[in-house]
């Protein structure tokens, strides 16, 4: 495959540290674009809206793609998300995690879960506060029918570059403290800092695909 998308993908892959994987955030882009990128070798795709993702997954069912759910997870969507996504980056409370585990058991699924953490005050986003996570940890780690594989975080809007680097570092340290391998952090505007801090999943949309033709509401 060649073309601008494939060129951007190749350049990004070359720039990533060996410890980080690229999650191609395909929200707002049609199935044909995902298919094109899959032709370059990209396997992991991130979507943040269930209603948008399901028809695309159906159109791409002939490809062996790995779908990651990265949007805010509403409790009434858990069943559908668990059915359609083997990896969920955005479990942001203990009750939600308990629900994911219960429903995954009913559905005979075993999702890999990243817990979303909020390490800076941010009214626009959900997430475990650090102390909440630590006090719920024993319960979270023991939930059946799902595996907690890591933490996910986002820098608040307007966070300056120094504080963002500190935030990514703190998230990495918290994951290490809990012996979690994965850290999902870094988007188009800040992925270099996240990669340097030890992100293992860079969630990249616009830097890879270009601007979204139909921008969905900002997730999280
Ligand atoms: C849209 C989105 C991204 C990708 O954003 P870009 O700035 O386009 O790279 C990453 N993470 C989440 C949770 C998103 O909703």
GROMACS .gro file of C-alpha atoms and ligand atoms in nm:
model
  235
    1UNK     CA    1   0.000   0.000   0.000
    2UNK     CA    2   0.121   0.352  -0.070
    3UNK     CA    3  -0.027   0.699  -0.044
    4UNK     CA    4  -0.036   0.976   0.215
    5UNK     CA    5  -0.203   0.767   0.487
    6UNK     CA    6   0.041   0.483   0.449
    7UNK     CA    7   0.331   0.731   0.445
    8UNK     CA    8   0.215   0.894   0.769
    9UNK     CA    9   0.170   0.552   0.928
   10UNK     CA   10   0.519   0.440   0.825
   11UNK     CA   11   0.674   0.761   0.958
   12UNK     CA   12   0.489   0.732   1.290
   13UNK     CA   13   0.582   0.367   1.331
   14UNK     CA   14   0.946   0.459   1.272
   15UNK     CA   15   0.926   0.737   1.533
   16UNK     CA   16   0.770   0.525   1.810
   17UNK     CA   17   0.989   0.376   2.079
   18UNK     CA   18   0.993  -0.004   2.073
   19UNK     CA   19   0.789  -0.011   2.395
   20UNK     CA   20   0.491   0.177   2.248
   21UNK     CA   21   0.221   0.060   2.012
   22UNK     CA   22   0.010   0.273   1.786
   23UNK     CA   23  -0.365   0.262   1.840
   24UNK     CA   24  -0.520   0.410   1.526
   25UNK     CA   25  -0.815   0.619   1.644
   26UNK     CA   26  -1.053   0.585   1.351
   27UNK     CA   27  -1.358   0.761   1.494
   28UNK     CA   28  -1.508   0.994   1.235
   29UNK     CA   29  -1.350   0.800   0.948
   30UNK     CA   30  -1.531   0.550   0.727
   31UNK     CA   31  -1.462   0.179   0.702
   32UNK     CA   32  -1.284   0.225   0.369
   33UNK     CA   33  -1.013   0.435   0.535
   34UNK     CA   34  -0.966   0.173   0.808
   35UNK     CA   35  -0.937  -0.093   0.540
   36UNK     CA   36  -0.674   0.112   0.361
   37UNK     CA   37  -0.465   0.144   0.678
   38UNK     CA   38  -0.509  -0.223   0.762
   39UNK     CA   39  -0.349  -0.287   0.423
   40UNK     CA   40  -0.034  -0.119   0.554
   41UNK     CA   41  -0.027  -0.357   0.849
   42UNK     CA   42  -0.214  -0.166   1.121
   43UNK     CA   43  -0.422  -0.400   1.335
   44UNK     CA   44  -0.536  -0.210   1.646
   45UNK     CA   45  -0.809   0.048   1.598
   46UNK     CA   46  -0.975   0.270   1.857
   47UNK     CA   47  -1.334   0.391   1.847
   48UNK     CA   48  -1.517   0.607   2.098
   49UNK     CA   49  -1.880   0.577   1.992
   50UNK     CA   50  -2.059   0.246   1.985
   51UNK     CA   51  -2.325   0.344   1.729
   52UNK     CA   52  -2.056   0.458   1.490
   53UNK     CA   53  -1.824   0.162   1.550
   54UNK     CA   54  -2.066  -0.128   1.509
   55UNK     CA   55  -2.151  -0.081   1.140
   56UNK     CA   56  -1.785  -0.025   1.058
   57UNK     CA   57  -1.686  -0.343   1.241
   58UNK     CA   58  -1.946  -0.528   1.039
   59UNK     CA   59  -1.810  -0.392   0.712
   60UNK     CA   60  -1.459  -0.495   0.815
   61UNK     CA   61  -1.544  -0.835   0.961
   62UNK     CA   62  -1.328  -1.007   0.698
   63UNK     CA   63  -1.014  -0.846   0.848
   64UNK     CA   64  -0.844  -0.964   1.168
   65UNK     CA   65  -0.855  -0.628   1.347
   66UNK     CA   66  -0.829  -0.566   1.719
   67UNK     CA   67  -1.090  -0.316   1.836
   68UNK     CA   68  -1.030  -0.094   2.139
   69UNK     CA   69  -1.309   0.107   2.299
   70UNK     CA   70  -1.174   0.446   2.410
   71UNK     CA   71  -1.484   0.660   2.465
   72UNK     CA   72  -1.676   0.732   2.780
   73UNK     CA   73  -1.847   0.408   2.870
   74UNK     CA   74  -2.211   0.454   2.970
   75UNK     CA   75  -2.347   0.180   3.192
   76UNK     CA   76  -2.635   0.102   2.953
   77UNK     CA   77  -2.383   0.037   2.672
   78UNK     CA   78  -2.162  -0.204   2.864
   79UNK     CA   79  -2.317  -0.519   2.718
   80UNK     CA   80  -2.277  -0.407   2.358
   81UNK     CA   81  -1.926  -0.277   2.420
   82UNK     CA   82  -1.819  -0.602   2.587
   83UNK     CA   83  -1.954  -0.798   2.291
   84UNK     CA   84  -1.776  -0.585   2.031
   85UNK     CA   85  -1.449  -0.476   2.194
   86UNK     CA   86  -1.186  -0.709   2.343
   87UNK     CA   87  -0.999  -0.410   2.491
   88UNK     CA   88  -1.164  -0.126   2.686
   89UNK     CA   89  -0.953   0.180   2.779
   90UNK     CA   90  -1.211   0.381   2.966
   91UNK     CA   91  -1.339   0.204   3.276
   92UNK     CA   92  -1.354   0.495   3.516
   93UNK     CA   93  -1.515   0.377   3.841
   94UNK     CA   94  -1.545   0.070   4.063
   95UNK     CA   95  -1.920   0.025   3.999
   96UNK     CA   96  -1.857   0.039   3.624
   97UNK     CA   97  -1.575  -0.215   3.652
   98UNK     CA   98  -1.802  -0.445   3.855
   99UNK     CA   99  -2.067  -0.413   3.587
  100UNK     CA  100  -1.819  -0.488   3.307
  101UNK     CA  101  -1.704  -0.798   3.492
  102UNK     CA  102  -2.056  -0.924   3.563
  103UNK     CA  103  -2.175  -0.869   3.205
  104UNK     CA  104  -1.856  -1.013   3.057
  105UNK     CA  105  -1.924  -1.328   3.257
  106UNK     CA  106  -2.280  -1.346   3.125
  107UNK     CA  107  -2.157  -1.292   2.770
  108UNK     CA  108  -1.869  -1.537   2.809
  109UNK     CA  109  -1.622  -1.266   2.714
  110UNK     CA  110  -1.297  -1.180   2.891
  111UNK     CA  111  -1.211  -0.818   2.808
  112UNK     CA  112  -0.876  -0.658   2.877
  113UNK     CA  113  -0.945  -0.339   3.071
  114UNK     CA  114  -0.750  -0.022   3.128
  115UNK     CA  115  -0.865   0.194   3.419
  116UNK     CA  116  -0.901   0.560   3.336
  117UNK     CA  117  -0.732   0.778   3.594
  118UNK     CA  118  -0.767   1.148   3.657
  119UNK     CA  119  -0.447   1.283   3.803
  120UNK     CA  120  -0.539   1.650   3.765
  121UNK     CA  121  -0.872   1.821   3.837
  122UNK     CA  122  -1.079   1.814   3.519
  123UNK     CA  123  -1.454   1.870   3.514
  124UNK     CA  124  -1.478   1.741   3.154
  125UNK     CA  125  -1.350   1.395   3.227
  126UNK     CA  126  -1.422   1.093   3.438
  127UNK     CA  127  -1.162   0.876   3.599
  128UNK     CA  128  -1.036   0.731   3.923
  129UNK     CA  129  -0.859   0.976   4.149
  130UNK     CA  130  -0.528   0.834   4.261
  131UNK     CA  131  -0.647   0.755   4.616
  132UNK     CA  132  -0.974   0.610   4.490
  133UNK     CA  133  -0.783   0.376   4.264
  134UNK     CA  134  -0.548   0.267   4.539
  135UNK     CA  135  -0.827   0.197   4.785
  136UNK     CA  136  -1.038   0.008   4.526
  137UNK     CA  137  -0.738  -0.177   4.384
  138UNK     CA  138  -0.773  -0.509   4.569
  139UNK     CA  139  -1.135  -0.533   4.460
  140UNK     CA  140  -1.060  -0.428   4.102
  141UNK     CA  141  -0.778  -0.675   4.058
  142UNK     CA  142  -0.996  -0.958   4.189
  143UNK     CA  143  -1.291  -0.902   3.953
  144UNK     CA  144  -1.365  -1.217   3.755
  145UNK     CA  145  -1.423  -1.227   3.377
  146UNK     CA  146  -1.193  -0.937   3.295
  147UNK     CA  147  -0.824  -0.858   3.328
  148UNK     CA  148  -0.696  -0.518   3.430
  149UNK     CA  149  -0.395  -0.468   3.206
  150UNK     CA  150  -0.316  -0.101   3.258
  151UNK     CA  151  -0.410   0.261   3.315
  152UNK     CA  152  -0.534   0.524   3.074
  153UNK     CA  153  -0.512   0.898   3.114
  154UNK     CA  154  -0.561   1.223   2.928
  155UNK     CA  155  -0.411   1.562   3.000
  156UNK     CA  156  -0.672   1.830   3.077
  157UNK     CA  157  -0.726   2.100   2.817
  158UNK     CA  158  -0.483   2.384   2.865
  159UNK     CA  159  -0.237   2.177   3.068
  160UNK     CA  160   0.109   2.323   3.003
  161UNK     CA  161   0.386   2.110   2.858
  162UNK     CA  162   0.581   2.071   3.184
  163UNK     CA  163   0.278   1.967   3.383
  164UNK     CA  164   0.173   1.731   3.108
  165UNK     CA  165   0.509   1.558   3.118
  166UNK     CA  166   0.480   1.531   3.496
  167UNK     CA  167   0.128   1.391   3.461
  168UNK     CA  168   0.237   1.122   3.215
  169UNK     CA  169   0.526   1.031   3.443
  170UNK     CA  170   0.291   1.002   3.741
  171UNK     CA  171   0.057   0.777   3.546
  172UNK     CA  172   0.347   0.552   3.446
  173UNK     CA  173   0.467   0.536   3.807
  174UNK     CA  174   0.119   0.452   3.932
  175UNK     CA  175   0.090   0.171   3.676
  176UNK     CA  176   0.433   0.041   3.781
  177UNK     CA  177   0.332   0.054   4.146
  178UNK     CA  178   0.031  -0.166   4.065
  179UNK     CA  179   0.248  -0.388   3.846
  180UNK     CA  180   0.046  -0.302   3.538
  181UNK     CA  181   0.225  -0.314   3.207
  182UNK     CA  182   0.006  -0.097   2.989
  183UNK     CA  183  -0.025   0.280   2.995
  184UNK     CA  184  -0.259   0.430   2.737
  185UNK     CA  185  -0.159   0.792   2.710
  186UNK     CA  186  -0.068   1.035   2.436
  187UNK     CA  187  -0.282   1.172   2.152
  188UNK     CA  188  -0.191   1.364   1.837
  189UNK     CA  189  -0.087   1.678   2.024
  190UNK     CA  190   0.121   1.521   2.300
  191UNK     CA  191   0.228   1.172   2.199
  192UNK     CA  192   0.603   1.241   2.203
  193UNK     CA  193   0.590   1.338   2.570
  194UNK     CA  194   0.371   1.039   2.651
  195UNK     CA  195   0.601   0.802   2.466
  196UNK     CA  196   0.904   0.942   2.649
  197UNK     CA  197   0.725   0.887   2.981
  198UNK     CA  198   0.662   0.521   2.906
  199UNK     CA  199   0.328   0.506   2.730
  200UNK     CA  200   0.263   0.166   2.575
  201UNK     CA  201  -0.044   0.270   2.371
  202UNK     CA  202  -0.045   0.596   2.180
  203UNK     CA  203  -0.401   0.681   2.076
  204UNK     CA  204  -0.347   0.867   1.752
  205UNK     CA  205  -0.624   1.008   1.536
  206UNK     CA  206  -0.567   1.329   1.343
  207UNK     CA  207  -0.187   1.305   1.320
  208UNK     CA  208  -0.241   0.977   1.137
  209UNK     CA  209  -0.566   1.015   0.944
  210UNK     CA  210  -0.574   1.393   0.906
  211UNK     CA  211  -0.863   1.602   1.037
  212UNK     CA  212  -1.183   1.411   1.111
  213UNK     CA  213  -1.447   1.470   0.842
  214UNK     CA  214  -1.727   1.441   1.096
  215UNK     CA  215  -1.588   1.527   1.436
  216UNK     CA  216  -1.773   1.341   1.710
  217UNK     CA  217  -1.797   1.507   2.050
  218UNK     CA  218  -1.473   1.487   2.245
  219UNK     CA  219  -1.479   1.163   2.436
  220UNK     CA  220  -1.408   1.119   2.802
  221LIG     C1  221  -1.036   1.118   1.967
  221LIG     C2  222  -0.955   1.059   2.074
  221LIG     C3  223  -0.818   1.038   2.056
  221LIG     C4  224  -0.742   1.081   1.932
  221LIG     O1  225  -0.738   1.218   1.924
  221LIG     P1  226  -0.639   1.291   1.820
  221LIG     O2  227  -0.612   1.422   1.887
  221LIG     O3  228  -0.714   1.306   1.693
  221LIG     O4  229  -0.519   1.209   1.806
  221LIG     C5  230  -0.747   0.976   2.158
  221LIG     N1  231  -0.808   0.937   2.272
  221LIG     C6  232  -0.939   0.955   2.293
  221LIG     C7  233  -1.000   0.909   2.420
  221LIG     C8  234  -1.017   1.016   2.195
  221LIG     O5  235  -1.148   1.034   2.216
   0.00000   0.00000   0.00000
